[in-house]
XYZ file of N, CA and C in Angstrom:
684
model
N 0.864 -1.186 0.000
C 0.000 0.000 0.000
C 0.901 1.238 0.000
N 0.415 2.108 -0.899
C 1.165 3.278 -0.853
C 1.523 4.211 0.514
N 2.587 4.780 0.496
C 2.356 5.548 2.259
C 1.466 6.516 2.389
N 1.397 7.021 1.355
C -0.155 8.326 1.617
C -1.396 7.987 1.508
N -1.350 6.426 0.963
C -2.899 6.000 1.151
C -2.791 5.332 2.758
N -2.001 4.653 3.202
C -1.615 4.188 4.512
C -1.845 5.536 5.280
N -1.321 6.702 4.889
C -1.309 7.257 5.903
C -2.943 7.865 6.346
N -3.227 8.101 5.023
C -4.957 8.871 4.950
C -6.072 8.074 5.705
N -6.215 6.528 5.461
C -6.741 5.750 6.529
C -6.528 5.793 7.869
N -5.423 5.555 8.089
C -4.981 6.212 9.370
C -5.445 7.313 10.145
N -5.121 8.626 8.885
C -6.026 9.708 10.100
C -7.750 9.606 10.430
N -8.243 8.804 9.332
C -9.706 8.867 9.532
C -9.938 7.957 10.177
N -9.355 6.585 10.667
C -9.596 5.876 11.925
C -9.007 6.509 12.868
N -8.159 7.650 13.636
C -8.430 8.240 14.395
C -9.480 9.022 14.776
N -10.179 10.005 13.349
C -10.694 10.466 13.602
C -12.211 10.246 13.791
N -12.390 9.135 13.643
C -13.747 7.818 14.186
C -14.127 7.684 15.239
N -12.748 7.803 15.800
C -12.645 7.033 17.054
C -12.758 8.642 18.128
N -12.523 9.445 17.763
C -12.820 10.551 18.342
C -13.784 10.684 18.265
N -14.819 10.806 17.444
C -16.524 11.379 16.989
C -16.878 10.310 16.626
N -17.055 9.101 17.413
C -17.873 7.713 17.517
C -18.613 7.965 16.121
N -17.692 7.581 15.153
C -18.185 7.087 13.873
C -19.427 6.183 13.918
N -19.435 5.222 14.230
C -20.367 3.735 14.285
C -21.585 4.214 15.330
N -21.815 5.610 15.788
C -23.460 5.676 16.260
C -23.963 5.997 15.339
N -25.108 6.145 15.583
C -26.391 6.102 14.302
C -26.773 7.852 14.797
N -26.997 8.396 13.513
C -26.642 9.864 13.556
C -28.586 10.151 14.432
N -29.321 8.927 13.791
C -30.460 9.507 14.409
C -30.672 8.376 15.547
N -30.488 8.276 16.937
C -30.791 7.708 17.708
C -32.243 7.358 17.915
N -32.798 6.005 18.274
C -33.816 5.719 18.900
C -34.477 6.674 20.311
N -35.263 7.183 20.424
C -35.693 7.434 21.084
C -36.089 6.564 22.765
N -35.943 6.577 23.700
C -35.496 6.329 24.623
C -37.218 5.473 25.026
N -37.142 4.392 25.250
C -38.177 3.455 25.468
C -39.364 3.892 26.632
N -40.192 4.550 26.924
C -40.469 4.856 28.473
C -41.867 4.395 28.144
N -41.585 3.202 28.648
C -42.655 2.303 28.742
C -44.482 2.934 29.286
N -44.083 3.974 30.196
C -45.512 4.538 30.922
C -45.750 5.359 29.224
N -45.251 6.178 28.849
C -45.757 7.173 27.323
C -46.090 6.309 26.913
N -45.624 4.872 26.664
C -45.988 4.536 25.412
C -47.407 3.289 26.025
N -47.605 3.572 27.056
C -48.797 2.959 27.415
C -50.085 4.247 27.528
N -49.677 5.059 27.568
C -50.868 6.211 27.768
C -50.825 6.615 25.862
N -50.117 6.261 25.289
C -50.378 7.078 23.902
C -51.451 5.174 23.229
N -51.125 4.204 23.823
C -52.124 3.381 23.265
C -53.236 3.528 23.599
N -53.532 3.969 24.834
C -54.755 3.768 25.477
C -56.051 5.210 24.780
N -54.949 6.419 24.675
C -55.687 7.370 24.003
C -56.036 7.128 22.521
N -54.921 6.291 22.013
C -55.220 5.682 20.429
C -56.829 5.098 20.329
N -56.720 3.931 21.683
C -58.102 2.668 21.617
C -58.915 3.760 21.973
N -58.718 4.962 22.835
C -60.029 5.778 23.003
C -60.601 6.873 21.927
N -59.475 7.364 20.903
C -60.257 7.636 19.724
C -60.941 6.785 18.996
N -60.327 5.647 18.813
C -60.542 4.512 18.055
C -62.168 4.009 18.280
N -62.186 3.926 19.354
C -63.667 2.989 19.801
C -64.970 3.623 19.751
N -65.767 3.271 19.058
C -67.029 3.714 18.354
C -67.854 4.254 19.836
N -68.425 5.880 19.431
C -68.855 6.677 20.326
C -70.686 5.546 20.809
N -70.619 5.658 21.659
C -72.218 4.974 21.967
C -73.276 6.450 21.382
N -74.232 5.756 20.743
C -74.846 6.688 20.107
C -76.104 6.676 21.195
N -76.950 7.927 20.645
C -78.017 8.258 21.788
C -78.951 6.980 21.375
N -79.996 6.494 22.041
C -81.140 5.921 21.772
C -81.997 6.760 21.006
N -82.609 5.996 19.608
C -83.391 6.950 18.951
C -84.841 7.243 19.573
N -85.293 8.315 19.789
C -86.758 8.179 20.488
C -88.207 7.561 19.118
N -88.650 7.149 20.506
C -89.610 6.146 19.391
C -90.724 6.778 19.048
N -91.115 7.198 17.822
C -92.451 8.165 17.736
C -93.682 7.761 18.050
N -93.548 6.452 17.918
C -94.795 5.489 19.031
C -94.280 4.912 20.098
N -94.390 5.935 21.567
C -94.309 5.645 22.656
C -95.018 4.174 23.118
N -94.196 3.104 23.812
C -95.271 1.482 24.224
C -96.059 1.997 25.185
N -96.976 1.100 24.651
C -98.579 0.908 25.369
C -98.453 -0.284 26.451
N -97.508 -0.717 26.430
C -97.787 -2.148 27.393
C -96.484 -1.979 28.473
N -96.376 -0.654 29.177
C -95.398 -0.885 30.215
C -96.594 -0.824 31.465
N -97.544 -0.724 31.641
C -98.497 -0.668 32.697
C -99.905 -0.516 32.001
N -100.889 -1.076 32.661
C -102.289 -0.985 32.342
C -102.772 0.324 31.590
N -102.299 1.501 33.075
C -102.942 2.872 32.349
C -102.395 3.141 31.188
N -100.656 2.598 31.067
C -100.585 3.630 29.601
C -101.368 2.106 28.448
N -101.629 0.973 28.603
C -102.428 0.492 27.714
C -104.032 1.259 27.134
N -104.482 1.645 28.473
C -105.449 2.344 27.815
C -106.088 3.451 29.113
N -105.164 4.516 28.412
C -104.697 5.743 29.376
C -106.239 6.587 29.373
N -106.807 7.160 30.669
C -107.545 7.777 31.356
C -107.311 9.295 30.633
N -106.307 9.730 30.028
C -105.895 10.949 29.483
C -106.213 10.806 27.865
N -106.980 10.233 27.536
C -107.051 9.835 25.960
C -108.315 11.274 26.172
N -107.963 11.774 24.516
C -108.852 13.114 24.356
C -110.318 12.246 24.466
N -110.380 11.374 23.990
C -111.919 10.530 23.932
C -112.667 9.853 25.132
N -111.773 10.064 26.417
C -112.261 9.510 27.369
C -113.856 10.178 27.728
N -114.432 9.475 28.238
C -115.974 10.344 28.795
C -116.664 10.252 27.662
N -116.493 9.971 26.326
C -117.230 10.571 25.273
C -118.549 9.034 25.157
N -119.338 9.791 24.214
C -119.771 8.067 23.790
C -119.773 8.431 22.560
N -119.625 7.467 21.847
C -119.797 6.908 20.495
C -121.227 7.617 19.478
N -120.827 8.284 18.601
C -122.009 8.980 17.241
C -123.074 7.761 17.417
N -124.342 7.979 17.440
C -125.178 7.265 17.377
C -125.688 7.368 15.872
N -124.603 7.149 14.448
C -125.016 7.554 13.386
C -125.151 6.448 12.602
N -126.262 6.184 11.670
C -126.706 5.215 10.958
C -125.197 4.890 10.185
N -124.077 3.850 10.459
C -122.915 3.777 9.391
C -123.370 2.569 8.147
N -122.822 2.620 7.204
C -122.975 1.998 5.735
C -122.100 0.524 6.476
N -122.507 -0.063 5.985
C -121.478 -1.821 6.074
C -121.003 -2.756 4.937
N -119.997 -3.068 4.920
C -120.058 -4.055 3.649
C -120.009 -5.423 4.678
N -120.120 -6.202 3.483
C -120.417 -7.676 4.189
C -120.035 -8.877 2.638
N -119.058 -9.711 3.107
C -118.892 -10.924 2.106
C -120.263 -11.553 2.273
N -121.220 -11.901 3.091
C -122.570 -12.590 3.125
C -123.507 -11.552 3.128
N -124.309 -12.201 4.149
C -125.284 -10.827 4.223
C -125.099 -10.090 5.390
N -124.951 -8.788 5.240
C -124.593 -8.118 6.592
C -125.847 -8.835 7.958
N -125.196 -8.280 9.075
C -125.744 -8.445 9.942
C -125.390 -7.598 11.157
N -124.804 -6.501 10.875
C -124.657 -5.932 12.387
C -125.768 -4.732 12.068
N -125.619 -3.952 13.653
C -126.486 -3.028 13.503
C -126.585 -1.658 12.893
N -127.038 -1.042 12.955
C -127.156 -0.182 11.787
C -126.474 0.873 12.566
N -125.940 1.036 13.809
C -125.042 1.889 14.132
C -124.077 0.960 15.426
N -123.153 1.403 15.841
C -122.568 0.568 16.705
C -123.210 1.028 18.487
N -123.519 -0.292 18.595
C -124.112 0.185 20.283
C -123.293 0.990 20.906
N -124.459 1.290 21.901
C -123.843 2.236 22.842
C -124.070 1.555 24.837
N -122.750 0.907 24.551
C -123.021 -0.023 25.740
C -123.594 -1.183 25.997
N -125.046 -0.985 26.490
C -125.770 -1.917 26.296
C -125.595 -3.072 27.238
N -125.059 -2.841 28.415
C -124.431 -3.772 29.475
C -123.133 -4.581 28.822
N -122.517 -4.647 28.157
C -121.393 -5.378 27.616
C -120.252 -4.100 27.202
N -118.827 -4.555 27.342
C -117.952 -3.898 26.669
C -117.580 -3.675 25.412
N -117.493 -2.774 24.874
C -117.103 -2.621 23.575
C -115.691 -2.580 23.198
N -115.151 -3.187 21.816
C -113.865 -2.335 21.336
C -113.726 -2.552 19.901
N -114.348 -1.612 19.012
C -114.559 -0.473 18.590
C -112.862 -0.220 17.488
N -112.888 -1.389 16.713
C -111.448 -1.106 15.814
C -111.526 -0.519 14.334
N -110.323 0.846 14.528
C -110.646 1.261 13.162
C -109.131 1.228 12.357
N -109.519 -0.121 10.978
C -108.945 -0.058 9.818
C -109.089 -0.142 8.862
N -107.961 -0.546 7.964
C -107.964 -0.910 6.605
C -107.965 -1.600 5.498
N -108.149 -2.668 4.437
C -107.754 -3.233 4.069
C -105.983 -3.582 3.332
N -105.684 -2.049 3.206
C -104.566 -1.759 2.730
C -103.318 -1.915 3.929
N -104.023 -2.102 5.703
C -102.836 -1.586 6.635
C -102.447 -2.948 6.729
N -101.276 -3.429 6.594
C -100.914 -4.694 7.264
C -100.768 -5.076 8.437
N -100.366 -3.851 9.406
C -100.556 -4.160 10.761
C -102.027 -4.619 11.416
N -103.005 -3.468 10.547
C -104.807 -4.112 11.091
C -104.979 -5.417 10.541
N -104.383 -5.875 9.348
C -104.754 -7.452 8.951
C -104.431 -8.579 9.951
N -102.827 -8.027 10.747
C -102.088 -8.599 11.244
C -103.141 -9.339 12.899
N -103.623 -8.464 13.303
C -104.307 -7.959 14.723
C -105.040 -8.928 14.388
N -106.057 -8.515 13.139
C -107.996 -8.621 13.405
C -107.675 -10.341 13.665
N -107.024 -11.715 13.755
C -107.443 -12.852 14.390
C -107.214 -12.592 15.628
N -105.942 -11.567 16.192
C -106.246 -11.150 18.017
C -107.022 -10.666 18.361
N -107.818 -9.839 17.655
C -109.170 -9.040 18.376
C -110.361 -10.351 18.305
N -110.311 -10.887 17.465
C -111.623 -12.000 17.292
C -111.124 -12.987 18.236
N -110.075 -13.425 18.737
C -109.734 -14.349 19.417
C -109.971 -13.899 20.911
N -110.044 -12.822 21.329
C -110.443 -12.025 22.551
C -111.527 -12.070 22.533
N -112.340 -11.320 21.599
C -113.829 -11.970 21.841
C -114.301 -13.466 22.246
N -113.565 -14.283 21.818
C -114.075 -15.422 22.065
C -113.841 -15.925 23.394
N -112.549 -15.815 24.069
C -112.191 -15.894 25.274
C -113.033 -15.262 26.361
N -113.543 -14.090 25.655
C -114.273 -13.309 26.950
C -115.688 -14.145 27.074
N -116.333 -14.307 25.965
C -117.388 -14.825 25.973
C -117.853 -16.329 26.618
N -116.421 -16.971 26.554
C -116.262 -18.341 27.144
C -116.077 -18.266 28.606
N -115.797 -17.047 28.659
C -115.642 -16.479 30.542
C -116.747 -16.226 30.758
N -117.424 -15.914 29.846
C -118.898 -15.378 30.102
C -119.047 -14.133 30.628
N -118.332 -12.970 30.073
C -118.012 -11.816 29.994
C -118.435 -10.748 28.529
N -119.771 -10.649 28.708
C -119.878 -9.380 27.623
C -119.224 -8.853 26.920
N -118.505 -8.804 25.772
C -117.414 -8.253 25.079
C -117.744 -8.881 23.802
N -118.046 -7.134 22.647
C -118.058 -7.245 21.396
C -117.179 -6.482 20.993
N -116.242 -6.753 19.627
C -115.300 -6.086 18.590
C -116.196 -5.622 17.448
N -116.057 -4.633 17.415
C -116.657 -4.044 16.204
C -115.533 -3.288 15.616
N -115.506 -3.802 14.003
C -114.860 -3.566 13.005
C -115.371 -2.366 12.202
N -114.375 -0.808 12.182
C -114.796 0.049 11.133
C -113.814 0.490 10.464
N -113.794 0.103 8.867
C -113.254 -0.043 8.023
C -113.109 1.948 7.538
N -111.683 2.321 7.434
C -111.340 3.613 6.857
C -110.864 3.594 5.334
N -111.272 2.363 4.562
C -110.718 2.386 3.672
C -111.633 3.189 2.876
N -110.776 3.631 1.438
C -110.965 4.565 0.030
C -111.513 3.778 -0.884
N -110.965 2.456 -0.706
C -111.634 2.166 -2.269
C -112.196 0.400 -1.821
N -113.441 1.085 -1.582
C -114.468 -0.174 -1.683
C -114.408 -1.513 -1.933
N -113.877 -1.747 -3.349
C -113.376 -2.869 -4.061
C -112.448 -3.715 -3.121
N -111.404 -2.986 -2.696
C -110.081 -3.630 -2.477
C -111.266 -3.934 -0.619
N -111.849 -3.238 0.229
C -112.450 -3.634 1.453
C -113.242 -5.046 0.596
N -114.011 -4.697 0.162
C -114.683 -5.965 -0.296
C -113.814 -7.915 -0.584
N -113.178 -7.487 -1.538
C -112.297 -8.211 -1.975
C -111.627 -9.021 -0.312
N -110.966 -8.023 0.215
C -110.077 -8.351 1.645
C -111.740 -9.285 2.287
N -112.728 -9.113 2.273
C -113.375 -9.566 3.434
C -114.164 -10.531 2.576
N -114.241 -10.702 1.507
C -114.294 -12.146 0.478
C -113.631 -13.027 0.596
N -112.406 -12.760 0.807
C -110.888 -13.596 0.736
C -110.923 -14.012 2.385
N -111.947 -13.921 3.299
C -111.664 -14.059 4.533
C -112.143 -15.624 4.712
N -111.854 -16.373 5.750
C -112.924 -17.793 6.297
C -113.787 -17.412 6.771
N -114.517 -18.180 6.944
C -115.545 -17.889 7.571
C -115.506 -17.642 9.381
N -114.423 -18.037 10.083
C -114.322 -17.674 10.912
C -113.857 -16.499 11.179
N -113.178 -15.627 10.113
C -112.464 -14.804 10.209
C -113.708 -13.398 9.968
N -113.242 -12.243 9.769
C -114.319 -10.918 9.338
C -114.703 -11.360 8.345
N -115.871 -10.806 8.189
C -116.497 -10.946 6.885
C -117.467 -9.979 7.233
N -117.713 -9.122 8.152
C -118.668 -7.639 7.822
C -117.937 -6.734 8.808
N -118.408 -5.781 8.212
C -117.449 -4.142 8.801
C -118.550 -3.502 8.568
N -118.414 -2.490 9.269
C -118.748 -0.769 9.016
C -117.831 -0.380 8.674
N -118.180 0.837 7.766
C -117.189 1.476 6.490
C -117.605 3.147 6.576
N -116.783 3.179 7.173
C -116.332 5.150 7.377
C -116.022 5.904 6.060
N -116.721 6.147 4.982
C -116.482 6.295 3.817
C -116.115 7.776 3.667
N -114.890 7.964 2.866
C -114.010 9.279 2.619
C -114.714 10.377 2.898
N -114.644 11.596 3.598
C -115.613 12.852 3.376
C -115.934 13.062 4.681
N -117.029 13.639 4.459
C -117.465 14.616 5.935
C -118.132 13.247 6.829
N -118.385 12.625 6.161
C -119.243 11.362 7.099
C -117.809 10.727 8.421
N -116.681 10.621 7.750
C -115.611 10.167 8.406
C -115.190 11.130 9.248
N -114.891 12.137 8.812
C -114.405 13.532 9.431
C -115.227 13.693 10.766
N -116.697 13.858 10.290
C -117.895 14.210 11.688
C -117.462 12.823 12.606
N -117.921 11.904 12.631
C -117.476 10.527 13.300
C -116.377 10.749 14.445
N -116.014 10.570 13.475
C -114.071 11.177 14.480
C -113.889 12.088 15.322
N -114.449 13.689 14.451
C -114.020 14.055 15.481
C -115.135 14.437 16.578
N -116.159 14.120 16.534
C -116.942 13.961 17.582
C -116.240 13.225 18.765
N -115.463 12.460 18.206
C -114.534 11.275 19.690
C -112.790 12.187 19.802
N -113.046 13.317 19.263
C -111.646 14.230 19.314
C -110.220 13.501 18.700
N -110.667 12.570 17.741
C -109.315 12.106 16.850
C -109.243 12.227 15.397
N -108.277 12.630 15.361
C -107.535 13.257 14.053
C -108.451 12.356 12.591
N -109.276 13.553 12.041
C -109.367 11.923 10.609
C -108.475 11.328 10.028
N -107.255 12.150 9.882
C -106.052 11.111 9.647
C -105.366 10.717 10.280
N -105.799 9.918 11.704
C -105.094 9.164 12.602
C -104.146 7.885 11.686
N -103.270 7.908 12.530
C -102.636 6.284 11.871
C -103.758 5.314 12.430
N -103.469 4.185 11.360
C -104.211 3.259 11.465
C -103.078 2.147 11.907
N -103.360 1.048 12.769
C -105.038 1.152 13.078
C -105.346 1.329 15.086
N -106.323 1.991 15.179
C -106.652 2.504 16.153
C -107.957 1.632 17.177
N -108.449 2.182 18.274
C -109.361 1.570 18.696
C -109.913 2.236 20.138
N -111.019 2.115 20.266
C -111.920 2.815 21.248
C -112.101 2.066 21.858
N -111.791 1.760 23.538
C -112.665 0.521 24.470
C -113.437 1.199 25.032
N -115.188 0.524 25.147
C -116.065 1.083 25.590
C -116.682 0.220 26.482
N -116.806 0.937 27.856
C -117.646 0.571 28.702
C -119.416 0.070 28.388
N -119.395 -0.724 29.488
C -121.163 -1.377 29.856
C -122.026 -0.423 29.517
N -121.415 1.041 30.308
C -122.541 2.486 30.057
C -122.308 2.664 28.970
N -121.514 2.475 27.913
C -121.653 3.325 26.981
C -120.232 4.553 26.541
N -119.453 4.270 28.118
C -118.961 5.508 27.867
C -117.579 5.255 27.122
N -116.880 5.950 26.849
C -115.563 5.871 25.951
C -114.080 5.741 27.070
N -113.388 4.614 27.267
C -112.525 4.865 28.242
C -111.261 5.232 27.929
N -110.944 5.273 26.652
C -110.048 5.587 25.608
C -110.079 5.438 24.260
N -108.767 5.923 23.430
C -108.642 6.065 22.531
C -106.920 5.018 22.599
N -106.647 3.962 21.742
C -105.703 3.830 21.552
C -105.026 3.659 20.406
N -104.179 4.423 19.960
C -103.496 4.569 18.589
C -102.340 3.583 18.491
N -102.775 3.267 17.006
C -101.805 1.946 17.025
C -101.952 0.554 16.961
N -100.545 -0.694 16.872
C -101.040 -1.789 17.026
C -101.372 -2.141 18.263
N -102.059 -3.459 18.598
C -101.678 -4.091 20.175
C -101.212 -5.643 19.728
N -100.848 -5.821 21.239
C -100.602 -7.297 21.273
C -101.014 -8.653 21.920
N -100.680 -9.578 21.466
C -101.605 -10.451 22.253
C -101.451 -10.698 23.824
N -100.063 -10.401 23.847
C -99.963 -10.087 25.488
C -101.003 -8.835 26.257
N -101.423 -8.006 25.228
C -102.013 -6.868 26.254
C -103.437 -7.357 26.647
N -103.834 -8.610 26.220
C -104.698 -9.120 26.612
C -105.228 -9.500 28.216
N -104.251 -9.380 28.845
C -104.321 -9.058 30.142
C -104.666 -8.268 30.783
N -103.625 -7.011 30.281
C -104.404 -6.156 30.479
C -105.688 -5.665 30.324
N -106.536 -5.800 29.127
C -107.683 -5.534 29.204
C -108.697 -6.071 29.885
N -108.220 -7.346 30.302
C -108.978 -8.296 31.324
C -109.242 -7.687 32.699
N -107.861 -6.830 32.923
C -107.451 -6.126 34.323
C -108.562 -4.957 34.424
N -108.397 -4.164 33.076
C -109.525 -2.768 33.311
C -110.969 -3.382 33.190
N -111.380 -4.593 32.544
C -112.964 -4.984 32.137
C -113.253 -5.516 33.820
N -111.880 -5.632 35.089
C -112.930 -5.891 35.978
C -112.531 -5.037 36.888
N -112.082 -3.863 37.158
C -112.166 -2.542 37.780
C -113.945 -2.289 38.131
């Protein structure tokens, strides 16, 4: 090896060895185990999906207690029922009365739908199946069916297509002032959602208004208020 290349190595392994050649110009950062446990934990706490509010339900339940099944505060309470001649259709030959009683020593309940609502299709074997139970108790209790539907045909048709155990006559609240007066004589909206229902006392009188479906569990309940 030449002496000036000998020698030039030379000074730069001294000068290595002075200014620690062999560290790493960018050092690791110093391990501190607590930071690096608080920077995960704030990571998993951005990270983790916020609990969202509960959405409120625009149909408040009817079945957390009796009263709110069929609440004393219904605009229709006290009222009785239009004593007005209503129209009926019937798959046979009709047979109810030409207006819906008014009392009459037995309870009433007084359901108003549609052929078009699927929830009222859903119900009407629970409402007929209550009737029958009560009656086997030997408890006064009639369902009366009033139909809000628009177009005739399609009510007809629905209560053609029924068994014979099932509906096969309604009263029919037909579009216009006839529906409008009805209603709001009992202080509910003519365009209430469907489907709805009035339970009526022995006297006659109106003990509510309940909007909406029910269920076959609330059947209890109504058992509870029919012996108050």
């Amino acid at each position: 090896m030449m002496p000036r290349l000998r020698s030039t190595l030379f000074s730069f392994a001294t000068a290595c060895a002075a200014s620690a050649c062999n560290e790493d110009p960018h050092p690791p950062a110093q391990d501190n185990l607590e930071s690096r446990g608080q920077a995960i934990v704030a990571k998993t706490q951005d990270q983790a999906p916020q609990p969202s509010k509960p959405a409120s339900d625009p149909h408040p339940s009817k079945q957390a207690a009796p009263s709110a099944f069929c609440s004393s505060s219904s605009p229709s309470h006290g009222l009785k029922l239009p004593e007005t001649v209503l129209p009926q259709r019937s798959a046979g030959v009709a047979s109810l009365p030409e207006h819906i009683p008014n009392g009459n020593g037995q309870w009433s309940w007084v359901n108003l739908w549609a052929a078009w609502c699927v929830p009222c299709k859903q119900e009407i074997p629970v409402l007929l199946s209550w009737e029958q139970k009560l009656r086997a108790a030997s408890k006064p209790f009639h369902v009366y069916f009033v139909s809000l539907d628009d177009d005739e045909r399609q009510l007809l048709n629905f209560l053609h297509a029924q068994p014979a155990t099932g509906l096969t006559s309604a009263y029919w609240l037909r579009e216009g002032h006839e529906r409008v007066d009805w209603l709001k004589a009992l202080h509910v909206d003519p365009d209430t959602q469907l489907p709805g229902h009035f339970l009526v006392d022995p006297q006659g009188t109106v003990r509510c208004f309940i909007s909406g479906a029910i269920e076959e569990d609330d059947f209890p309940k109504l058992q509870a208020l029919m012996s108050r």
